[in-house]
Each structure stands twice: as C-alpha cells, then as structure tokens.
Tab-separated table of C-alpha atoms in Angstrom:
chain	number	residue	atom	x	y	z
X	35	MET	CA	11.914	-9.175	-1.884
X	36	SER	CA	14.367	-9.938	1.153
X	37	LEU	CA	13.732	-12.438	2.971
X	38	TYR	CA	14.380	-13.278	6.600
X	39	LEU	CA	14.627	-9.986	9.043
X	40	SER	CA	16.283	-9.683	12.599
X	41	LYS	CA	15.086	-8.861	15.290
X	42	THR	CA	17.283	-5.754	14.601
X	43	LEU	CA	15.594	-4.862	11.268
X	44	ILE	CA	12.452	-5.772	12.771
X	45	LEU	CA	12.942	-3.274	16.132
X	46	GLY	CA	13.730	-0.057	14.147
X	47	ILE	CA	10.927	-0.075	11.944
X	48	MET	CA	9.078	-0.250	15.470
X	49	PHE	CA	11.602	2.762	16.653
X	50	ARG	CA	10.271	4.712	13.607
X	51	ILE	CA	6.798	4.536	14.016
X	52	CYS	CA	7.061	5.120	17.746
X	53	MET	CA	8.974	9.005	16.416
X	54	VAL	CA	6.886	10.001	14.676
X	55	LEU	CA	3.756	9.039	16.543
X	56	LEU	CA	5.778	10.693	19.526
X	57	SER	CA	6.755	14.039	16.535
X	58	PHE	CA	2.197	14.269	17.263
X	59	LYS	CA	2.609	14.188	21.302
X	60	ILE	CA	1.574	9.815	21.355
X	61	SER	CA	2.607	6.576	21.632
X	62	ILE	CA	1.936	3.307	20.531
X	63	SER	CA	3.730	1.622	22.080
X	64	TYR	CA	2.022	-2.498	22.739
X	65	ASP	CA	-1.853	-0.845	23.316
X	66	ILE	CA	-2.829	-1.133	19.677
X	67	GLN	CA	-6.045	-3.355	20.134
X	68	ALA	CA	-6.365	-3.648	16.712
X	69	SER	CA	-5.506	-2.965	12.878
X	70	PHE	CA	-7.845	-2.050	10.349
X	71	ILE	CA	-6.297	-1.997	6.621
X	72	PHE	CA	-7.389	-0.030	3.350
X	73	GLY	CA	-5.461	-0.413	-0.123
X	74	ASP	CA	-4.362	-2.191	-3.092
X	75	SER	CA	-2.167	-4.551	-4.559
X	76	LEU	CA	-0.013	-3.731	-2.417
X	77	LEU	CA	-1.257	-4.242	1.155
X	78	ASP	CA	-4.572	-7.263	-0.199
X	79	VAL	CA	-3.837	-10.585	1.589
X	80	GLY	CA	-5.776	-12.496	0.172
X	81	ASN	CA	-9.452	-10.667	-0.797
X	82	ASN	CA	-9.178	-10.708	-5.006
X	83	ASN	CA	-9.626	-14.219	-4.546
X	84	TYR	CA	-13.197	-14.369	-3.909
X	85	ILE	CA	-13.904	-12.006	-6.668
X	86	SER	CA	-14.601	-12.765	-10.185
X	87	SER	CA	-11.016	-10.149	-11.413
X	88	LEU	CA	-7.717	-10.143	-13.440
X	89	ALA	CA	-6.102	-9.036	-10.432
X	90	LYS	CA	-5.212	-12.147	-9.158
X	91	ALA	CA	-1.725	-13.153	-6.281
X	92	ASN	CA	-3.187	-16.108	-6.261
X	93	HIS	CA	-0.689	-18.790	-7.473
X	94	TYR	CA	2.947	-19.653	-7.829
X	95	PRO	CA	4.967	-17.816	-7.365
X	96	TYR	CA	3.347	-16.335	-5.174
X	97	GLY	CA	4.107	-17.307	-1.782
X	98	ILE	CA	7.056	-18.854	-2.780
X	99	ASP	CA	8.623	-18.256	1.125
X	100	PHE	CA	5.945	-17.865	2.819
X	101	GLY	CA	5.157	-21.032	2.148
X	102	MET	CA	1.704	-20.636	-0.036
X	103	PRO	CA	0.444	-18.365	-2.357
X	104	THR	CA	-1.953	-15.941	-0.264
X	105	GLY	CA	-3.280	-13.891	-2.344
X	106	ARG	CA	-0.274	-11.491	-1.300
X	107	PHE	CA	1.404	-9.725	-3.855
X	108	CYS	CA	4.636	-10.871	-2.991
X	109	ASN	CA	6.548	-13.609	-2.459
X	110	GLY	CA	6.103	-13.212	1.808
X	111	ARG	CA	5.090	-11.346	4.249
X	112	THR	CA	3.859	-7.447	3.219
X	113	VAL	CA	5.684	-5.125	5.684
X	114	LEU	CA	2.240	-5.107	7.676
X	115	ASP	CA	2.547	-8.439	7.809
X	116	VAL	CA	5.540	-7.082	9.580
X	117	ILE	CA	4.246	-4.424	12.067
X	118	GLU	CA	1.021	-6.503	13.432
X	119	GLN	CA	3.078	-9.503	14.372
X	120	GLU	CA	5.248	-7.049	16.122
X	121	LEU	CA	1.808	-5.968	17.882
X	122	ARG	CA	1.551	-8.814	18.829
X	123	LEU	CA	-2.378	-9.114	16.530
X	124	GLY	CA	-1.495	-11.736	14.399
X	125	PHE	CA	-2.585	-10.638	10.457
X	126	SER	CA	-5.007	-9.259	10.298
X	127	PRO	CA	-7.252	-11.646	7.523
X	128	PRO	CA	-8.650	-10.798	4.171
X	129	TYR	CA	-12.445	-9.336	4.556
X	130	LEU	CA	-13.399	-11.942	2.154
X	131	SER	CA	-13.124	-15.245	3.849
X	132	PRO	CA	-15.318	-16.926	4.946
X	133	THR	CA	-13.938	-17.682	7.957
X	134	THR	CA	-13.153	-13.385	9.695
X	135	SER	CA	-16.307	-13.485	11.653
X	136	GLY	CA	-16.458	-13.958	15.797
X	137	SER	CA	-14.015	-12.969	17.603
X	138	VAL	CA	-11.451	-12.834	14.911
X	139	ILE	CA	-11.727	-9.289	14.318
X	140	LEU	CA	-11.418	-7.890	16.729
X	141	LYS	CA	-8.231	-8.304	16.035
X	142	GLY	CA	-8.781	-5.962	13.063
X	143	VAL	CA	-9.430	-7.018	9.540
X	144	ASN	CA	-7.536	-6.248	6.022
X	145	TYR	CA	-9.908	-5.278	3.608
X	146	ALA	CA	-7.151	-3.591	0.379
X	147	SER	CA	-7.770	-5.186	-2.921
X	148	ALA	CA	-5.999	-5.105	-5.389
X	149	ALA	CA	-6.817	-2.359	-9.274
X	150	ALA	CA	-8.379	-0.954	-6.275
X	151	GLY	CA	-7.980	3.338	-6.114
X	152	ILE	CA	-9.605	6.429	-4.659
X	153	LEU	CA	-11.715	7.213	-7.483
X	154	ASN	CA	-14.177	4.343	-8.334
X	155	TYR	CA	-13.423	4.301	-11.853
X	156	SER	CA	-9.528	3.268	-10.805
X	157	GLY	CA	-9.079	-0.223	-12.007
X	158	HIS	CA	-11.853	-1.093	-13.912
X	159	ILE	CA	-9.023	-2.238	-17.002
X	160	PHE	CA	-9.055	-5.795	-14.129
X	161	GLY	CA	-12.968	-6.286	-13.653
X	162	GLY	CA	-13.104	-6.489	-10.228
X	163	ARG	CA	-11.816	-4.236	-7.243
X	164	ILE	CA	-13.043	-3.561	-4.321
X	165	ASN	CA	-12.330	0.536	-4.534
X	166	PHE	CA	-11.688	2.794	-1.428
X	167	ASP	CA	-15.498	3.350	-1.175
X	168	ALA	CA	-15.971	-0.097	-0.560
X	169	GLN	CA	-13.488	-0.195	1.408
X	170	ILE	CA	-15.318	1.911	3.361
X	171	ASP	CA	-18.596	0.532	3.244
X	172	ASN	CA	-17.235	-3.386	4.050
X	173	PHE	CA	-15.568	-1.454	7.428
X	174	ALA	CA	-18.280	-0.690	8.378
X	175	ASN	CA	-20.062	-4.194	7.920
X	176	THR	CA	-17.622	-5.308	10.467
X	177	ARG	CA	-17.778	-2.477	13.193
X	178	GLU	CA	-21.878	-3.327	13.211
X	179	GLU	CA	-20.795	-7.158	13.918
X	180	ILE	CA	-17.685	-5.813	16.635
X	181	ILE	CA	-20.871	-3.958	17.932
X	182	ASN	CA	-23.542	-6.556	18.114
X	183	LYS	CA	-20.755	-8.929	19.250
X	184	ILE	CA	-19.640	-6.385	22.961
X	185	GLY	CA	-21.468	-3.606	22.277
X	186	VAL	CA	-21.211	0.392	21.390
X	187	PRO	CA	-19.366	1.545	24.680
X	188	ALA	CA	-16.901	-1.933	24.395
X	189	THR	CA	-17.164	-1.262	20.590
X	190	LEU	CA	-15.784	2.361	20.006
X	191	ASN	CA	-13.071	1.989	22.495
X	192	LEU	CA	-11.811	-0.819	20.558
X	193	LEU	CA	-11.375	1.538	17.776
X	194	LYS	CA	-9.808	4.000	18.787
X	195	ASN	CA	-7.017	2.362	20.260
X	196	ALA	CA	-7.155	0.379	16.613
X	197	LEU	CA	-4.728	1.187	13.920
X	198	PHE	CA	-5.716	1.578	11.080
X	199	THR	CA	-3.990	1.499	7.785
X	200	VAL	CA	-4.870	3.795	4.156
X	201	ALA	CA	-2.851	2.963	1.618
X	202	PHE	CA	-4.379	4.720	-1.949
X	203	GLY	CA	-3.380	6.487	-5.510
X	204	SER	CA	-1.042	4.608	-7.185
X	205	ASN	CA	-3.930	2.853	-8.503
X	206	ASP	CA	-5.663	6.198	-10.158
X	207	PHE	CA	-2.985	7.627	-12.101
X	208	LEU	CA	-1.982	3.235	-13.635
X	209	ASP	CA	-5.362	2.341	-13.541
X	210	ASN	CA	-6.559	5.388	-14.752
X	211	TYR	CA	-5.428	8.976	-15.944
X	212	LEU	CA	-2.124	7.175	-17.933
X	213	THR	CA	-3.249	4.119	-18.874
X	214	PRO	CA	-3.607	3.668	-22.899
X	215	PRO	CA	-6.417	4.656	-24.395
X	216	ILE	CA	-8.583	5.932	-21.890
X	217	SER	CA	-5.564	8.726	-20.682
X	218	VAL	CA	-6.143	10.684	-23.960
X	219	PRO	CA	-8.947	11.777	-23.447
X	220	GLU	CA	-8.743	12.172	-20.573
X	221	MET	CA	-5.771	14.090	-20.714
X	222	GLU	CA	-7.064	16.528	-22.489
X	223	LEU	CA	-10.567	16.866	-20.720
X	224	LEU	CA	-8.637	16.963	-17.328
X	225	SER	CA	-5.317	18.707	-16.894
X	226	PRO	CA	-3.136	16.775	-13.894
X	227	LYS	CA	-4.172	19.223	-11.216
X	228	SER	CA	-7.584	18.675	-12.067
X	229	PHE	CA	-7.432	15.317	-12.066
X	230	VAL	CA	-6.035	15.498	-8.727
X	231	VAL	CA	-8.130	18.248	-7.461
X	232	ILE	CA	-10.945	15.041	-7.802
X	233	MET	CA	-9.591	13.243	-5.692
X	234	ILE	CA	-7.628	15.403	-3.206
X	235	SER	CA	-11.505	16.082	-2.471
X	236	THR	CA	-12.849	12.331	-2.862
X	237	PHE	CA	-10.035	11.161	-0.356
X	238	ARG	CA	-11.154	14.161	1.987
X	239	VAL	CA	-14.438	12.620	2.591
X	240	GLN	CA	-13.546	9.053	2.710
X	241	LEU	CA	-11.037	9.720	5.249
X	242	THR	CA	-13.703	12.570	6.949
X	243	ARG	CA	-16.167	9.421	7.412
X	244	LEU	CA	-13.367	7.107	7.977
X	245	PHE	CA	-13.048	8.957	11.388
X	246	ASN	CA	-16.915	9.241	11.790
X	247	LEU	CA	-17.291	5.496	11.920
X	248	GLY	CA	-14.923	5.895	14.627
X	249	ALA	CA	-10.627	5.654	13.185
X	250	ARG	CA	-8.571	7.806	15.847
X	251	LYS	CA	-5.000	7.034	14.875
X	252	MET	CA	-4.639	6.599	10.182
X	253	VAL	CA	-1.092	6.698	8.381
X	254	VAL	CA	-1.880	7.645	5.490
X	255	VAL	CA	0.176	6.330	2.630
X	256	ASN	CA	1.968	8.872	-0.312
X	257	VAL	CA	2.690	7.884	-3.544
X	258	GLY	CA	5.790	6.350	-4.779
X	259	PRO	CA	7.580	7.026	-7.490
X	260	ILE	CA	5.953	6.178	-9.981
X	261	GLY	CA	7.608	6.722	-12.608
X	262	CYS	CA	10.523	4.345	-11.932
X	263	ILE	CA	8.559	0.990	-11.760
X	264	PRO	CA	9.817	-1.627	-14.014
X	265	PHE	CA	6.681	-1.068	-16.365
X	266	MET	CA	6.891	1.915	-16.719
X	267	ARG	CA	10.685	2.138	-17.850
X	268	ASP	CA	10.154	-0.419	-19.360
X	269	PHE	CA	6.729	1.416	-21.493
X	270	ASN	CA	9.180	3.946	-21.967
X	271	PRO	CA	12.474	3.418	-23.864
X	272	GLN	CA	12.761	6.471	-24.609
X	273	ALA	CA	14.164	7.559	-20.675
X	274	GLY	CA	16.549	5.292	-21.189
X	275	ASN	CA	18.246	4.213	-16.851
X	276	LYS	CA	16.092	7.544	-15.553
X	277	CYS	CA	12.884	7.458	-13.840
X	278	VAL	CA	9.825	8.532	-16.550
X	279	THR	CA	9.192	11.396	-15.644
X	280	PHE	CA	6.054	13.142	-16.402
X	281	PRO	CA	4.555	9.990	-13.230
X	282	ASN	CA	6.334	11.196	-10.886
X	283	GLN	CA	5.486	15.006	-11.620
X	284	LEU	CA	1.784	13.210	-11.096
X	285	ALA	CA	2.479	11.406	-8.010
X	286	GLN	CA	4.204	14.306	-6.524
X	287	LEU	CA	1.233	17.022	-7.179
X	288	PHE	CA	-1.018	13.956	-5.687
X	289	ASN	CA	1.762	14.033	-2.305
X	290	THR	CA	2.259	17.671	-2.348
X	291	GLN	CA	-2.261	18.177	-1.890
X	292	LEU	CA	-2.380	14.685	0.831
X	293	LYS	CA	-0.301	16.521	2.810
X	294	ARG	CA	-1.598	20.067	2.984
X	295	LEU	CA	-5.558	17.442	3.507
X	296	ILE	CA	-3.528	15.293	6.236
X	297	GLU	CA	-2.901	18.609	8.046
X	298	GLU	CA	-6.107	19.758	7.729
X	299	LEU	CA	-8.162	16.188	8.628
X	300	ARG	CA	-6.175	16.647	11.755
X	301	ASN	CA	-6.861	20.173	12.181
X	302	ASN	CA	-9.989	19.460	11.646
X	303	LEU	CA	-11.391	15.975	13.518
X	304	GLU	CA	-10.633	16.104	16.519
X	305	GLY	CA	-9.195	13.724	18.742
X	306	SER	CA	-7.589	11.887	15.697
X	307	LEU	CA	-5.256	11.429	14.914
X	308	VAL	CA	-3.697	11.233	11.022
X	309	VAL	CA	0.141	10.282	10.233
X	310	TYR	CA	1.069	11.126	6.569
X	311	ALA	CA	3.437	8.929	5.337
X	312	ASP	CA	6.081	9.975	2.920
X	313	VAL	CA	6.887	6.974	0.877
X	314	TYR	CA	7.655	8.702	-2.107
X	315	HIS	CA	11.235	9.860	-0.516
X	316	ILE	CA	12.109	7.073	0.915
X	317	MET	CA	12.115	5.334	-2.565
X	318	GLU	CA	14.042	7.860	-4.198
X	319	ASP	CA	16.917	7.717	-1.639
X	320	ILE	CA	17.141	4.251	-1.819
X	321	ILE	CA	16.894	4.775	-6.481
X	322	MET	CA	19.420	6.615	-5.460
X	323	ASN	CA	21.570	5.422	-3.267
X	324	TYR	CA	20.595	1.588	-3.163
X	325	ASN	CA	24.460	0.193	-3.160
X	326	LYS	CA	24.247	1.496	0.805
X	327	TYR	CA	21.274	-0.123	1.387
X	328	GLY	CA	22.769	-3.544	-0.190
X	329	PHE	CA	20.812	-3.935	-2.680
X	330	GLU	CA	22.500	-5.255	-6.160
X	331	ASN	CA	19.687	-4.073	-8.346
X	332	PRO	CA	17.819	-0.817	-8.239
X	333	ASN	CA	15.674	-1.075	-11.190
X	334	SER	CA	14.550	-4.903	-12.248
X	335	ALA	CA	11.797	-7.204	-11.884
X	336	CYS	CA	12.171	-10.628	-9.822
X	337	CYS	CA	9.968	-11.706	-11.152
X	338	HIS	CA	10.461	-10.989	-14.732
X	339	LEU	CA	9.692	-12.495	-17.676
X	340	ALA	CA	10.032	-9.776	-20.741
X	341	GLY	CA	11.655	-6.377	-20.667
X	342	ARG	CA	15.163	-5.575	-20.325
X	343	PHE	CA	13.365	-4.261	-17.200
X	344	GLY	CA	10.990	-6.644	-16.604
X	345	GLY	CA	7.992	-5.274	-16.375
X	346	LEU	CA	6.525	-5.907	-19.802
X	347	ILE	CA	3.866	-8.943	-19.027
X	348	PRO	CA	2.872	-10.231	-15.395
X	349	CYS	CA	4.113	-11.822	-13.167
X	350	ASP	CA	3.313	-16.187	-13.261
X	351	GLY	CA	4.501	-19.703	-13.429
X	352	TYR	CA	6.375	-18.692	-16.265
X	353	SER	CA	8.582	-15.901	-14.856
X	354	LYS	CA	12.261	-16.541	-14.018
X	355	ILE	CA	12.862	-15.384	-10.101
X	356	CYS	CA	15.289	-14.490	-7.713
X	357	VAL	CA	17.601	-17.958	-7.054
X	358	ASP	CA	18.768	-16.230	-3.530
X	359	ARG	CA	16.272	-13.043	-2.614
X	360	SER	CA	18.122	-12.862	0.463
X	361	LYS	CA	20.710	-11.156	-1.367
X	362	SER	CA	19.275	-10.517	-5.059
X	363	GLY	CA	18.661	-6.966	-4.179
X	364	GLU	CA	15.695	-7.941	-6.408
X	365	ARG	CA	12.018	-9.259	-5.543
X	366	THR	CA	9.292	-12.313	-6.318
X	367	GLU	CA	6.761	-9.485	-6.601
X	368	ARG	CA	3.620	-7.918	-9.030
X	369	ASP	CA	3.384	-4.252	-6.507
X	370	SER	CA	0.151	-4.347	-8.640
X	371	GLU	CA	-1.940	-5.846	-10.420
X	372	GLY	CA	0.926	-8.101	-13.048
X	373	ARG	CA	3.335	-4.990	-14.480
X	374	ARG	CA	4.629	-3.318	-11.122
X	375	GLN	CA	7.125	-5.659	-10.111
X	376	SER	CA	10.094	-3.300	-8.420
X	377	GLY	CA	13.477	-3.946	-7.805
X	378	PHE	CA	13.493	-3.318	-3.833
X	379	ASN	CA	15.136	-5.475	-1.504
X	380	VAL	CA	13.878	-5.479	1.995
X	381	GLU	CA	16.000	-5.362	4.496
X	382	GLY	CA	17.966	-1.830	3.518
X	383	VAL	CA	13.602	-0.185	3.136
X	384	LEU	CA	12.480	-1.508	6.358
X	385	LEU	CA	14.760	0.525	8.446
X	386	HIS	CA	12.963	3.462	7.131
X	387	LEU	CA	9.271	3.835	8.952
X	388	VAL	CA	5.996	4.070	7.258
X	389	GLU	CA	7.408	1.498	3.754
X	390	ILE	CA	4.230	0.625	4.842
X	391	SER	CA	2.551	0.210	1.447
X	392	VAL	CA	5.115	-0.367	-0.708
X	393	VAL	CA	7.072	-4.034	0.835
X	394	CYS	CA	7.317	-8.082	1.099
X	395	SER	CA	9.489	-9.957	2.964
X	396	THR	CA	9.317	-13.350	4.880
C-alpha cells in the first residue's frame, strides 16, 4: 500500500468518521477512551503469531515499511492503526501477546485473527484461527481483568466510551462456502440465501453478546467486492479483465441483510450506536475510477509470485514486490490468508470513511 500519509489525509478519515457518527446524533471527538478490534487478517496485528496456523504474517515482506514483520498482513500500518493514533490511543496490542496485560489493556486490545469468520467452521483449511465467538470469549476475559483492576463502575464507563470495530464475513465465503471441495456439497445443501441467513442469525447473537458485555459504540464493516481480488480473478480466468460475478453477488446478498441487521440492533439495543460501514461501494468506486484517485493498477497484487494478477501463490520471501509502494498503486498486502492480494494505494482509499478493514499504510 501507499506509504506516506499526509496530515490532510488522516484528518480526512477522522472527519468522515465524525460525520457518520454525527448522523446518529453523537460525536466521537477525542472522547474515545479505548479501541477494541474484532476481525480477520485485515485487522490482525499479530494474534496468529501465537497459534498453530498456516495463516501467518510474521515474515518478510510483511512489515517491510513498518520496520519489521509484526503479524500485520500488510507492508505497514492498518487503517485502524492510523485511526487509533489520531485518537491518541496508540496501537491496540494483540490479545495473545504476553505483554498485553496490566494498564495496557485500558486503552484497548486487538482480538482479530487471520482466517477468522462469523461461522466457527470458516477458515478451517488454515488450521488454527480465532473465530468471532472465541474473540468475544477473549474480550470477556479482558473485561474481567479490567474489572479486577479498576472496578465495575469504571469498567462499564470505559466500555461505554470505547470504540468497537467488527469486520467479518469475507472468510465465511472465501474460506468456507466458495472453497472447493467443500463448496460443492455445501452449495447442493444450502442455497446462497440460506447460507447468508445462517451467517446473519449467528452474527445477530454475537453482536448482541458483545453489547451485553458493555460495547455501546460499534462500527460493523460489510464485505467488500471479493470477486475483484486477484485470487478470484486468477482462479476464474473466464472473467477476463472483469471481476468475478458470483462472489460479488454473495457479498451483496450478505451486505443487504447486514444493513437490516444493524438497523434492527440500533433500534433494539437501548443506548447503543451501531454504525454500518459500507466498504463494498467504497471499493467498487475505487476499482471503477482508480485513475481519479491516483492509482495505476486496480486489480493486481503488489506481492506477486504467480498468476496473471498475482493471486495464485501466497506472498512470501520469494515474491516480487513493488519498488515504490507510494506511487505504484499496488501494495504489499495479503488481504486474507495469503491469497487475496489487492492492488490499491492507500492515499485515495483513506479519503473514504470506513475503509477500516481493507487497507494498509505506514
């Protein structure tokens, strides 16, 4: 991804976040006391370093512009890293790190895990991963630790003024419903609509549980156009230069139901602010109008080893990477578990609000 963020771009992110929250009659300002993050490889900052998993980013070229590999599946910072710095919180540490304890957790914790999904079966082909249910379990442990440290009233107040970011769904398609040979019998038993219904009903229970544990300000990110990622393009050459249709249809089907779920939760969970982050249309706009944003390549991976679009083989030390990631329009990032490299430069993406789970920078 692009490497150098100007102050204007960073302020642009914060401005758009504030505008969305203000539309729900609340101001985020700088009153956010902590940041708790739940998601997959797009938000993982090192949790998978501590488990037995094929989905790891603790090696070169990951972190090439961060100073070293950290477990982030990109060349530098995630967008949430940037936002947290602007909120003066610092980086939320990975939950499984031995140093994530004591006063550190009062500023927030990152529970995200590469290959994770809403459904517990999703991502099993990569071995170890921490799916959303388990991430909530880990948050419950953190909550108890905070209570032991500062007491119940102060803990509830901290959580009330914390930002909770939740980004799941793509792995439930890419590493479950669309994964051969799993996908063949699964599609025969479950229509896309039925599969999405299961995802949404599970997500409802999970988000409600998070609310019951104290989360009040939640940003829930939808699924991006997964049919446009290099992995899907390379494995579906019949699509030519176009995005692959069926995966995008699945994403849109899920997103439609997710938006309704968010409205339902916002109405039913008293005292909550649940925001729907529309990554799909942000990314669609960038893909269609990439020149307008200063990008040179809207479809190929910066970390490239095999395939027309660089999506056939996971990013590793033998991969060819972009020399100048601030200008190439491509990025050294694996959007998920070693095959979903995308071709976007962060500078334009960061002008959009809730590209929270899709981009990286330094």
